[in-house]
Coordinates of C-alpha atoms and ligand atoms in Angstrom, one line a residue:
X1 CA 30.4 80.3 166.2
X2 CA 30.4 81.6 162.6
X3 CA 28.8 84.8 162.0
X4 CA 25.5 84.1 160.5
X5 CA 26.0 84.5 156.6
X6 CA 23.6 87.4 154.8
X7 CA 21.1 85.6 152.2
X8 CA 22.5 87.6 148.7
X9 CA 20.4 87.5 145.3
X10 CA 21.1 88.0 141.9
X11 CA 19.9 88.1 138.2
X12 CA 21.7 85.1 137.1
X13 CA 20.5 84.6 133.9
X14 CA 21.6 86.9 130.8
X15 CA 20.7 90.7 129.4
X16 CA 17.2 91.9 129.6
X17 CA 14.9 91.9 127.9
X18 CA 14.4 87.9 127.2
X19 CA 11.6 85.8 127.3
X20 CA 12.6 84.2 131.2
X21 CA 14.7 85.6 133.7
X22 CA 16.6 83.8 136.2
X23 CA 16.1 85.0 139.6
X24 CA 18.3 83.1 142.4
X25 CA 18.7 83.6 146.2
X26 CA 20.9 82.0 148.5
X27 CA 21.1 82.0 152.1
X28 CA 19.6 81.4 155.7
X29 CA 16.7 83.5 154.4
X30 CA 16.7 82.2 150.7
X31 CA 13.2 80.4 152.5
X32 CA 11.8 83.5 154.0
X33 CA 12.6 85.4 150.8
X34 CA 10.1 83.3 149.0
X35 CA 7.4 83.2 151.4
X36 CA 7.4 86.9 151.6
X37 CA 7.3 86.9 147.3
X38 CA 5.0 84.1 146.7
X39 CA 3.3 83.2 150.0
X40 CA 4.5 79.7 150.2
X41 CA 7.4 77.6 149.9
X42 CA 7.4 74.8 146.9
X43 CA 8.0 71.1 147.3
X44 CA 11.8 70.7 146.9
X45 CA 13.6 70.5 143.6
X46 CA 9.9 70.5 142.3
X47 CA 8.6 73.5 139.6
X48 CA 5.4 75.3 141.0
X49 CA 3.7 78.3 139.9
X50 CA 3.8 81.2 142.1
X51 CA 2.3 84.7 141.9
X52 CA 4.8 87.2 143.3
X53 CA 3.5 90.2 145.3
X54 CA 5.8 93.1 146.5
X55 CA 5.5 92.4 150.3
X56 CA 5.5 96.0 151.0
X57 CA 2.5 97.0 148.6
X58 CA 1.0 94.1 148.3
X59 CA 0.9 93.9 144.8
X60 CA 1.1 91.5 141.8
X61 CA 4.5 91.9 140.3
X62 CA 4.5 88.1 137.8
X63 CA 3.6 84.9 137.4
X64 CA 6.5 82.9 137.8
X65 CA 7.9 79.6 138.2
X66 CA 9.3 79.2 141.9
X67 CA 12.2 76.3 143.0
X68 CA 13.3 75.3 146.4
X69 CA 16.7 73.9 146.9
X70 CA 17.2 73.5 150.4
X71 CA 20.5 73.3 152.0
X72 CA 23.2 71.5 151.4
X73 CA 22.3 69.7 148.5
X74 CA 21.8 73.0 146.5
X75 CA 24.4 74.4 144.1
X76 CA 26.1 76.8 146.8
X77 CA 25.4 74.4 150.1
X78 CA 23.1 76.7 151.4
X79 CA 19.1 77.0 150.9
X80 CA 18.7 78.3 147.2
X81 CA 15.4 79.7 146.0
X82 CA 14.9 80.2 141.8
X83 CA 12.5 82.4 140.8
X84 CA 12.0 82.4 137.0
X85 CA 10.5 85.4 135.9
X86 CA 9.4 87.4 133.0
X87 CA 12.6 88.6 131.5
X88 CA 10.8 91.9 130.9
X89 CA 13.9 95.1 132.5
X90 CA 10.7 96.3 134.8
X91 CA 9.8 92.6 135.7
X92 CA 13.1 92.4 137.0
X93 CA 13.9 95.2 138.7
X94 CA 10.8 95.5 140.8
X95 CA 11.6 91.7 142.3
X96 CA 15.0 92.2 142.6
X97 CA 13.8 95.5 144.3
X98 CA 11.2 93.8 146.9
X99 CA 14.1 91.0 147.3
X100 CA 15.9 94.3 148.3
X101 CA 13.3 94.9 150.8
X102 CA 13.3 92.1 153.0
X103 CA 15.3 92.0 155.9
X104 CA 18.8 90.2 155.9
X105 CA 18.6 89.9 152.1
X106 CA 21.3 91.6 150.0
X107 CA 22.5 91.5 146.5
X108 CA 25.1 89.3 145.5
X109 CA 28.6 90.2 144.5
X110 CA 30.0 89.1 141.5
X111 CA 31.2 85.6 141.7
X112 CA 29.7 85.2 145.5
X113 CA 27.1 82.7 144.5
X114 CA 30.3 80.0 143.5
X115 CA 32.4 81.6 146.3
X116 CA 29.9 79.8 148.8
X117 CA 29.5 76.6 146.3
X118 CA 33.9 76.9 147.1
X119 CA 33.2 77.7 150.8
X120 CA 31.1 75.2 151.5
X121 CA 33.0 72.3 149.3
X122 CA 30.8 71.8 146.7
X123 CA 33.6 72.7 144.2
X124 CA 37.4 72.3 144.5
X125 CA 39.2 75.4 143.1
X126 CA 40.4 74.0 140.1
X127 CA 36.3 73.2 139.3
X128 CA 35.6 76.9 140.2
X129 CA 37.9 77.9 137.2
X130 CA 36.3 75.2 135.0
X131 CA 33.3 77.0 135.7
X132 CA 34.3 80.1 134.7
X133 CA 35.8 78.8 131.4
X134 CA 32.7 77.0 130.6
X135 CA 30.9 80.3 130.7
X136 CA 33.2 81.7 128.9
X137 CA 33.9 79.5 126.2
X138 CA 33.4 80.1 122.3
X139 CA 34.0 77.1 120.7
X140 CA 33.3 73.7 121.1
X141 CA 37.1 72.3 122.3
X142 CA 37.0 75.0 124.8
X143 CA 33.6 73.9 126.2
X144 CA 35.2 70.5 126.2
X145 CA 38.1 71.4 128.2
X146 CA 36.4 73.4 130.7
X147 CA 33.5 70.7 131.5
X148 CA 36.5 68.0 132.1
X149 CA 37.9 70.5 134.4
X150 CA 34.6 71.3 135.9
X151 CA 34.0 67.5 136.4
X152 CA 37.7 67.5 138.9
X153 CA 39.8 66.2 135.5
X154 CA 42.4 68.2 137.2
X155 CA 40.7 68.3 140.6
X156 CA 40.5 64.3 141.5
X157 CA 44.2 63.8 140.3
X158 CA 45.6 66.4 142.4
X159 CA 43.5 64.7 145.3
X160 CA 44.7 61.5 144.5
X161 CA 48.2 62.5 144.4
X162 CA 48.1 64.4 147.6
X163 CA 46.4 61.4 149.6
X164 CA 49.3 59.3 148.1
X165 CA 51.8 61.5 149.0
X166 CA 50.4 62.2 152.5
X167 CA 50.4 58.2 153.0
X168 CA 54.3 58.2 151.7
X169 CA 54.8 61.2 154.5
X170 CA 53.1 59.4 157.1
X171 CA 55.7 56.1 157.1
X172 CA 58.9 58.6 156.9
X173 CA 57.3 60.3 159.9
X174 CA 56.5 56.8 161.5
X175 CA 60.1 56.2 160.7
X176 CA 61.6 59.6 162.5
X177 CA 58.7 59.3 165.4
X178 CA 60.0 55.3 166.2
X179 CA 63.1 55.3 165.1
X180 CA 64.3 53.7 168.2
X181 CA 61.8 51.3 168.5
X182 CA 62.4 47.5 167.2
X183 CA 59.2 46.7 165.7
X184 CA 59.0 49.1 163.4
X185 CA 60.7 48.4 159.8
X186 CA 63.6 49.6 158.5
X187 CA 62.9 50.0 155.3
X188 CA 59.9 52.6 155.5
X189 CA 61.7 55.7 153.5
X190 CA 62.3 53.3 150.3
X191 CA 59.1 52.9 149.3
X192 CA 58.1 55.9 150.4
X193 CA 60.5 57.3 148.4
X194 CA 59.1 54.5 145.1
X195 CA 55.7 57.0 145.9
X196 CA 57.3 60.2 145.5
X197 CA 59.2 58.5 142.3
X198 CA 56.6 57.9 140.4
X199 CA 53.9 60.8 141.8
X200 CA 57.1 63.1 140.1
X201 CA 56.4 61.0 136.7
X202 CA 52.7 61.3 136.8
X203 CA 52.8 65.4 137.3
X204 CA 55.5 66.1 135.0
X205 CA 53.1 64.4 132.3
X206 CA 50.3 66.4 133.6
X207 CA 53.1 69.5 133.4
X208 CA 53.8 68.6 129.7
X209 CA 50.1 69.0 128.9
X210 CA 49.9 72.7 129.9
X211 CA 51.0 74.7 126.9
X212 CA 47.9 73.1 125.1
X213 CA 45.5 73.7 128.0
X214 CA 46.8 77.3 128.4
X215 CA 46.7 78.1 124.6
X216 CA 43.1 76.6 124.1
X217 CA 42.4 79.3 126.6
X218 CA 43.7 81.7 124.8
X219 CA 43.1 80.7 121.4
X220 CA 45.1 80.6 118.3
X221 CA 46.5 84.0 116.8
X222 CA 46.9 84.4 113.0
X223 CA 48.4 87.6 111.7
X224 CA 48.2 88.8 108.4
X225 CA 50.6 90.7 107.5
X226 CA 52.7 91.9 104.2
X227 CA 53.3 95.0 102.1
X228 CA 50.8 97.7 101.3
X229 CA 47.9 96.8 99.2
X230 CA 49.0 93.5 98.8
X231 CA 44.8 92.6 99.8
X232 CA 45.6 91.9 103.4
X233 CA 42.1 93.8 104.8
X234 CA 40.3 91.8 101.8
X235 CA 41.8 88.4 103.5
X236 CA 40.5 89.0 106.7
X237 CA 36.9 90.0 105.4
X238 CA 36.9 86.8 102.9
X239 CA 38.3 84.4 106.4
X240 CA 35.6 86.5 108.9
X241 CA 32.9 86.4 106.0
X242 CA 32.2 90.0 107.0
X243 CA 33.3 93.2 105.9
X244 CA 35.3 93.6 109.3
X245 CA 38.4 95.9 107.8
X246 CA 38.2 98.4 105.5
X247 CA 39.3 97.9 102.0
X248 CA 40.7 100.6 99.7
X249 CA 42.9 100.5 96.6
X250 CA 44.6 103.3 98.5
X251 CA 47.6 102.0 100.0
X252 CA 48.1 102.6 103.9
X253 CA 44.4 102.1 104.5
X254 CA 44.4 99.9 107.1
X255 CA 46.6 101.4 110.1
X256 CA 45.6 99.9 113.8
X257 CA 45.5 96.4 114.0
X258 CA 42.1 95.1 113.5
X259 CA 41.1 91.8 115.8
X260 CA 38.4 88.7 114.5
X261 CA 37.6 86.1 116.6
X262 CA 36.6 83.3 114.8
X263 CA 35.5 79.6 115.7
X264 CA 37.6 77.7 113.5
X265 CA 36.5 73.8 113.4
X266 CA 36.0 74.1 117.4
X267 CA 39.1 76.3 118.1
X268 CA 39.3 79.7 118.9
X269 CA 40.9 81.4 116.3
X270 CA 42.2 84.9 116.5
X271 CA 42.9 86.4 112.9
X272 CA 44.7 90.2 113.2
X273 CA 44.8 92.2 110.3
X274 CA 47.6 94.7 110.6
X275 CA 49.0 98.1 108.5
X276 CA 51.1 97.0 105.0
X277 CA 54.8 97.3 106.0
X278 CA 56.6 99.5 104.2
X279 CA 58.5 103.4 105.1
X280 CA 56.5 105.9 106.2
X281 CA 57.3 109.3 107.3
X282 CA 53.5 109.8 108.2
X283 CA 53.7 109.4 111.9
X284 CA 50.5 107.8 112.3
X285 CA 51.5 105.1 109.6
X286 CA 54.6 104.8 111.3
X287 CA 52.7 103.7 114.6
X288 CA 50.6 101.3 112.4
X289 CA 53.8 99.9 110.9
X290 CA 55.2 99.3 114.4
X291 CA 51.6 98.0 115.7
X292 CA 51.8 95.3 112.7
X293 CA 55.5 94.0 113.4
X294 CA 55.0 93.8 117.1
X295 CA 51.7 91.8 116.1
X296 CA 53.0 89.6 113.9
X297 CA 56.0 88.9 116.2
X298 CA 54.2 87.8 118.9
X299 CA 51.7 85.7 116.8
X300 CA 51.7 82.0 116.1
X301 CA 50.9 81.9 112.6
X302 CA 51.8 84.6 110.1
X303 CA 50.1 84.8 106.9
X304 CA 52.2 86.8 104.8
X305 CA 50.1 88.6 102.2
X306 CA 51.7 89.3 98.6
X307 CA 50.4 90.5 95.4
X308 CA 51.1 86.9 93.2
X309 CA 52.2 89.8 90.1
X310 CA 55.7 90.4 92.9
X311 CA 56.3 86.4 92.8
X312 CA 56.4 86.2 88.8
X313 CA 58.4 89.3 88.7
X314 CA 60.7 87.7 91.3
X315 CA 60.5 85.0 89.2
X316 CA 61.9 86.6 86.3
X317 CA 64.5 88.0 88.1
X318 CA 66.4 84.6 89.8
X319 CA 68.7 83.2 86.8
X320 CA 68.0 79.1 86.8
X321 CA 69.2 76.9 89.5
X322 CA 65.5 75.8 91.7
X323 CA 63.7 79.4 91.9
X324 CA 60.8 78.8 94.1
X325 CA 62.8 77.3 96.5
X326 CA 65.0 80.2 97.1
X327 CA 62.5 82.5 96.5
X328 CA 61.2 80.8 99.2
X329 CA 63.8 80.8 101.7
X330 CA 64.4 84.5 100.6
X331 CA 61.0 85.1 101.6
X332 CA 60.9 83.8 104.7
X333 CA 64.0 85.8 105.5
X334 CA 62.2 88.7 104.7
X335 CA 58.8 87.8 106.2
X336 CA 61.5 87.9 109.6
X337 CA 63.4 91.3 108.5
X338 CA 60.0 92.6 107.9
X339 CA 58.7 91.6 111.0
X340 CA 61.7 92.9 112.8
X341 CA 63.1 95.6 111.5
X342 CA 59.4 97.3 109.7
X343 CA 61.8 97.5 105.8
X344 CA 60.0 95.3 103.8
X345 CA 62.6 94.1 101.4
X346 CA 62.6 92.4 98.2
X347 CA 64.2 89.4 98.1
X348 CA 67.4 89.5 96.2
X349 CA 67.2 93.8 97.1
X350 CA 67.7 93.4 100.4
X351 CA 70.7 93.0 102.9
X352 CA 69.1 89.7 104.7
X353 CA 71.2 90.0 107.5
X354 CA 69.2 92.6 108.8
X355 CA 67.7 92.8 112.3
X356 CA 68.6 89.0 113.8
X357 CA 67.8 88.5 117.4
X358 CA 66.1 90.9 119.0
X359 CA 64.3 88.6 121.4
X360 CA 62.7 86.8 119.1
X361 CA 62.4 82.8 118.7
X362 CA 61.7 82.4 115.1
X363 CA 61.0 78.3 115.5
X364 CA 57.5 78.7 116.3
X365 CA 56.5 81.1 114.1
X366 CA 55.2 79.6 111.6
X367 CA 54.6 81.8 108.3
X368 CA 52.6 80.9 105.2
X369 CA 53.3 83.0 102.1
X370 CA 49.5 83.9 100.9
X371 CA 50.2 84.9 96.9
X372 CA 47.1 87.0 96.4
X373 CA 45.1 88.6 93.0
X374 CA 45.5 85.2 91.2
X375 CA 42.3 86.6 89.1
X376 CA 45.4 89.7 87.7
X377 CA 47.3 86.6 86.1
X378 CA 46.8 84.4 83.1
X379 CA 46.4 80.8 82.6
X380 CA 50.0 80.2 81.4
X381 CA 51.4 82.1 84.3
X382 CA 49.4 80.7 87.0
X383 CA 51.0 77.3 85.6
X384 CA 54.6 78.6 85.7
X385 CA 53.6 79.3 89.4
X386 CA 51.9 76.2 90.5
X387 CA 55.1 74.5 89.0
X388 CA 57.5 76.8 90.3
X389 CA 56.1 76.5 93.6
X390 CA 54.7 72.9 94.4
X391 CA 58.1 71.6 96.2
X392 CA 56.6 74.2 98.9
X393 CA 53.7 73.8 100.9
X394 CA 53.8 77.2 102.9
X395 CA 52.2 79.1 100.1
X396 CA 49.0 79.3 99.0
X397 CA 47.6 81.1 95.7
X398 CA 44.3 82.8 95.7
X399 CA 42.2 85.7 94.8
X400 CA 40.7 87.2 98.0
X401 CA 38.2 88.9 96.3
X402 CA 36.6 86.6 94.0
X403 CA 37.4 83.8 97.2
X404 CA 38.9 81.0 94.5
X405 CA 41.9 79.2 96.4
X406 CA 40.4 80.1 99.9
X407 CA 38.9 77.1 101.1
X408 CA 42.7 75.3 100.8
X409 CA 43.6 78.2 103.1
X410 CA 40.6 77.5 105.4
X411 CA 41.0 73.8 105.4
X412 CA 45.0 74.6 106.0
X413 CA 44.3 77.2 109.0
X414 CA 41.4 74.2 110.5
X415 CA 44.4 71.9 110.5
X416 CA 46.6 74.1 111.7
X417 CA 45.0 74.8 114.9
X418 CA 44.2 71.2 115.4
X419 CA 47.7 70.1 115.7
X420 CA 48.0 72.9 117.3
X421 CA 45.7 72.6 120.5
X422 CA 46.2 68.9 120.3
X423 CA 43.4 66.6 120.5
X424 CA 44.3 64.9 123.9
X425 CA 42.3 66.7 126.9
X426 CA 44.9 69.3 128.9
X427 CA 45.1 68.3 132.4
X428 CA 46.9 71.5 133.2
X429 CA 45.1 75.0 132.0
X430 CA 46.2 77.4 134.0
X431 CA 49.5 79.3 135.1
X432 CA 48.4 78.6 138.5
X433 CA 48.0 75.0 137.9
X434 CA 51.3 75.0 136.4
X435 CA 53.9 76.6 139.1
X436 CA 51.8 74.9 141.7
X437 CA 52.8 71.3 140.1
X438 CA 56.3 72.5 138.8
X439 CA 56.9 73.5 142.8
X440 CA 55.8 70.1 143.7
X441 CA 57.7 68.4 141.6
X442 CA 60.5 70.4 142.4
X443 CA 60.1 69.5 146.0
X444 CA 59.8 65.9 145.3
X445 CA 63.2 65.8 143.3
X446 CA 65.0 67.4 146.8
X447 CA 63.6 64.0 148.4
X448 CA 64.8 61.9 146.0
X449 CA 68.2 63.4 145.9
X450 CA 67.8 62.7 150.4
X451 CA 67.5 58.5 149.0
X452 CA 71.5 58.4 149.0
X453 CA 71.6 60.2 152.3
X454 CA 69.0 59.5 154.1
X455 CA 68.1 62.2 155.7
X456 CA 64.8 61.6 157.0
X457 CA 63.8 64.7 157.9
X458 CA 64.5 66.4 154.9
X459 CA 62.8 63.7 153.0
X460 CA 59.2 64.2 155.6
X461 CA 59.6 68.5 154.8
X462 CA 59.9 68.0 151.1
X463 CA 57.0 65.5 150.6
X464 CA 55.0 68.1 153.1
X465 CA 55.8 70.9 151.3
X466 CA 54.6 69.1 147.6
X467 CA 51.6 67.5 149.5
X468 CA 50.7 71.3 150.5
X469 CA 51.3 72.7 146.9
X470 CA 48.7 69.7 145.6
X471 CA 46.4 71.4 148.2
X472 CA 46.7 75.0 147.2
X473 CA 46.2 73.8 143.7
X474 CA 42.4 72.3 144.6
X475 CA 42.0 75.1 147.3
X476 CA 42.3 72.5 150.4
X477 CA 44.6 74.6 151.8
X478 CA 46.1 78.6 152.5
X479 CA 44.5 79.8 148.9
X480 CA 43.2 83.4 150.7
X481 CA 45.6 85.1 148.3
X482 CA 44.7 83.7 145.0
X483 CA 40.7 83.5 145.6
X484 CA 39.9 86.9 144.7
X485 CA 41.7 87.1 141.9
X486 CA 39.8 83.3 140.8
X487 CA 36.4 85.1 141.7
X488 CA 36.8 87.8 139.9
X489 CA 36.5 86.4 136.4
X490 CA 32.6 86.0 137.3
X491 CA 30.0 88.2 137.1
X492 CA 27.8 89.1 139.4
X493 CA 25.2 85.9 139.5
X494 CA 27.6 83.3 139.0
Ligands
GTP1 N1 41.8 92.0 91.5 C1 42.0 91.8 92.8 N2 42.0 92.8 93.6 C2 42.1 92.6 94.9 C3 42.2 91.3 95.5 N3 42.4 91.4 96.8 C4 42.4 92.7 97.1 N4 42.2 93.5 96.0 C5 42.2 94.9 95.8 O1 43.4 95.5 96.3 C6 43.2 96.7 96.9 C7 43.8 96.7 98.3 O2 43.1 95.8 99.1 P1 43.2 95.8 100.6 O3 42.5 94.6 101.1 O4 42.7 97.1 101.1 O5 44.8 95.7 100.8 P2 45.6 95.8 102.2 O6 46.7 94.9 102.0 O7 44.8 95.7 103.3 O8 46.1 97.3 102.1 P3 46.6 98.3 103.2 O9 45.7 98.2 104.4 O10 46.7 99.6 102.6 O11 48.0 97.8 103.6 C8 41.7 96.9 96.9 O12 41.3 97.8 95.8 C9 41.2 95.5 96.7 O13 39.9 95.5 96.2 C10 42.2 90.2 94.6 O14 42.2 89.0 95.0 N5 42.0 90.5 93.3
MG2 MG1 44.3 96.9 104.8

């Protein structure tokens, strides 16, 4: 018989002080708990008002509203009381103390309250880390993905596919098992094999999806970057609309990287503002200067910040032939060298073959020349610039500080990230999810390669072993070693 299970508690509702506090209990003694509080148990699933006494003392502690889930058709399975108090820090620490109090009551570790909704089936593993994304989400395609996978998007696929596959398995084992016997068909490992076929197809699409459901996860990460002074602090202030950075005419103010998160049309948006690149022989700068090029090299988007007085003079400096556009290419060459190698060059100055390689992919960076000061330059130049420069669209001219040109870069950035994330819902969001369906499939290929041998045996351990990977990615099967790491994204009340 199982060990009887202790009834846990929790403060499941946000930071004190607020105007109601969330009290839940789960457990054999969730029933008990309440009698001793409020001196009666509620009609189920039904709101009543209850005065809660310390049981020890006997005295009034709040008014509050009292729920009775009881078991199994509660969130976690078992009997689950709500109390919902005042959200006053003494309210709640003397009920979560006299909760304390009563014996076989204990309070709930973090996570433990969806670790028994898991235990007890309510949720399939991949709807335990919907959950937590949903509580964690910022912005509105991040809720989005997180209540599909909540909901078994991922979960009910994975479930299909396994009860597919386990029906495939069953006619090569019928097949091994009777071999011998006349009635049975010969033909049982070819469409079993037509299963495992097209189950391959179905999770390699699911596969393809990850890199979106991952990234929305993670969110979208802008670096500015560029010379010193160049306005790149003032950017990121103008973009956060909030003085997040510092910004001096002194250059080599900014110096660690400086982090917004920002909800950018529904995406989550990560906009790093980094040290200006240049040579330093201030150590400090030089770890800035390092801090920025690793940045920008890992980012996916790099806004490359430059004072729009360095384009004209560049300008003046390339003899005919089409200017902008290799001022363009030479800047994107040294956006890279930059990046790399921390010498920020001028074009036409600079050896471009610098630093190549390095482990670096430069196809998906994208970088977006930002010419900034606009308000420095006259009408007539600002023309010879917009002429110059409108075969390109990876530049953008604008004043930071008096914000003209800025919404473009807005509107650009919005777009950006919804190409980006895609607007198809992810399947796949996880890692986890990931090598547990790129095993499977891997699995399943082995059995299709058996179709020309015939094998049967083979054919029955490879569609076990990608039935059983399906399993370990809803948590039907041998997930003890990835739980804890799953349950410990929540905090304690979840
Ligand atoms: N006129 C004008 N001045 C600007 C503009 N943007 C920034 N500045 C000024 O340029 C100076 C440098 O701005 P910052 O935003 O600190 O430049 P930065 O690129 O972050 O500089 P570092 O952190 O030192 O690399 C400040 O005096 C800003 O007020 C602009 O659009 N027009
Ligand atoms: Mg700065």
């Amino acid at each position: 018989m199982a060990p009887v299970r202790a009834t846990i508690f929790a403060l499941s509702s946000g930071r004190p002080p607020a105007a109601i506090a969330v009290v839940r209990i789960s457990g054999p003694r969730a029933g008990a708990a309440l009698e001793a509080l409020s001196g009666r148990i509620p009609k189920p699933r039904q709101a009543a008002l209850a005065r809660l006494r310390d049981p020890a003392s006997g005295e009034t502690i709040d008014e509050a509203l009292a729920l009775w889930f009881p078991g199994p058709h509660s969130e976690t399975g078992e009997d689950v009381a709500e109390l919902q108090v005042h959200g006053g820090r003494a309210v709640i620490a003397a009920v979560l103390a006299a909760l304390g109090r009563i014996e076989g009551l204990r309070p709930a570790e973090p996570g433990e309250f969806t670790r028994r909704a898991f235990d007890n089936g309510k949720l399939d593993l991949t709807a335990v880390e919907g959950l937590a994304d949903l509580i964690g989400a910022e912005t509105e395609a991040q809720r989005r993905q997180a209540y599909r996978q909540l909901k078994g998007l991922l979960g009910d696929r994975a479930e299909s596919w396994r009860s597919r596959l386990i029906q495939a398995l069953a006619s090569v084992e019928a097949r091994i098992d009777f071999s011998d016997e006349a009635d049975v068909p010969e033909d049982l490992i070819g469409p079993a094999l037509d299963v495992a076929r097209s189950l391959r197809g179905e999770i390699e699409d699911a596969i393809a999806s990850a890199g979106r459901g991952e990234r929305l996860r993670d969110g979208l990460v802008v670096a500015i970057a560029g010379p010193p002074n160049a306005g790149k602090s003032t950017l990121l202030n103008r973009i956060a609309r909030r003085e997040a950075a510092i910004v001096s005419p002194v250059p080599g103010t900014t110096r660690d990287v400086i982090e917004v998160h920002l909800d950018l049309g529904g995406y989550p948006v990560t906009v790093l503002d980094t040290a200006g690149i240049r040579s330093s022989d201030d150590p400090v700068e030089q770890e800035g200067v390092r801090r920025a090029q690793q940045r920008a090299a890992e980012a996916d988007l790099v806004l490359w910040v430059e004072d729009v007085r360095e384009l004209l003079r560049c300008l003046g400096d390339s003899r005919g032939g089409n200017a902008a556009q290799q001022f363009i290419a030479a800047m994107q060459y040294r956006i890279d060298d930059s990046i790399a190698s921390g010498t920020a060059m001028l074009p036409g100055t600079g050896t471009s073959n610098g630093i190549k390689g390095a482990g670096r992919s430069e196809a998906h960076h994208a970088r977006w020349v930002i010419a900034n000061k606009l308000d420095q330059i006259g009408q007539a130049q600002k023309s010879t610039i917009e002429r110059e420069f409108s075969v390109s669209s990876n530049y953008f001219l604008v004043s930071a500080s008096t914000g003209e040109g800025m919404n473009l870069v807005i509107k650009f950035l919005e777009d950006f990230a919804k190409v980006y994330f895609g607007t198809e819902p992810a399947l796949v969001t996880r890692e986890r999810h990931r090598r547990a369906l790129t095993v499977a499939t891997e699995a399943l290929d082995r059995a299709l390669a058996e179709r020309a041998v015939g094998r049967e045996d083979i054919i029955a351990e490879e569609l076990r072993l990608a039935a059983a990977q399906l399993g370990r990615l809803t948590g039907r099967i041998d997930v003890e070693d990835v739980l804890d790491s799953i349950f410990r994204d929540f905090c304690i009340g979840k």
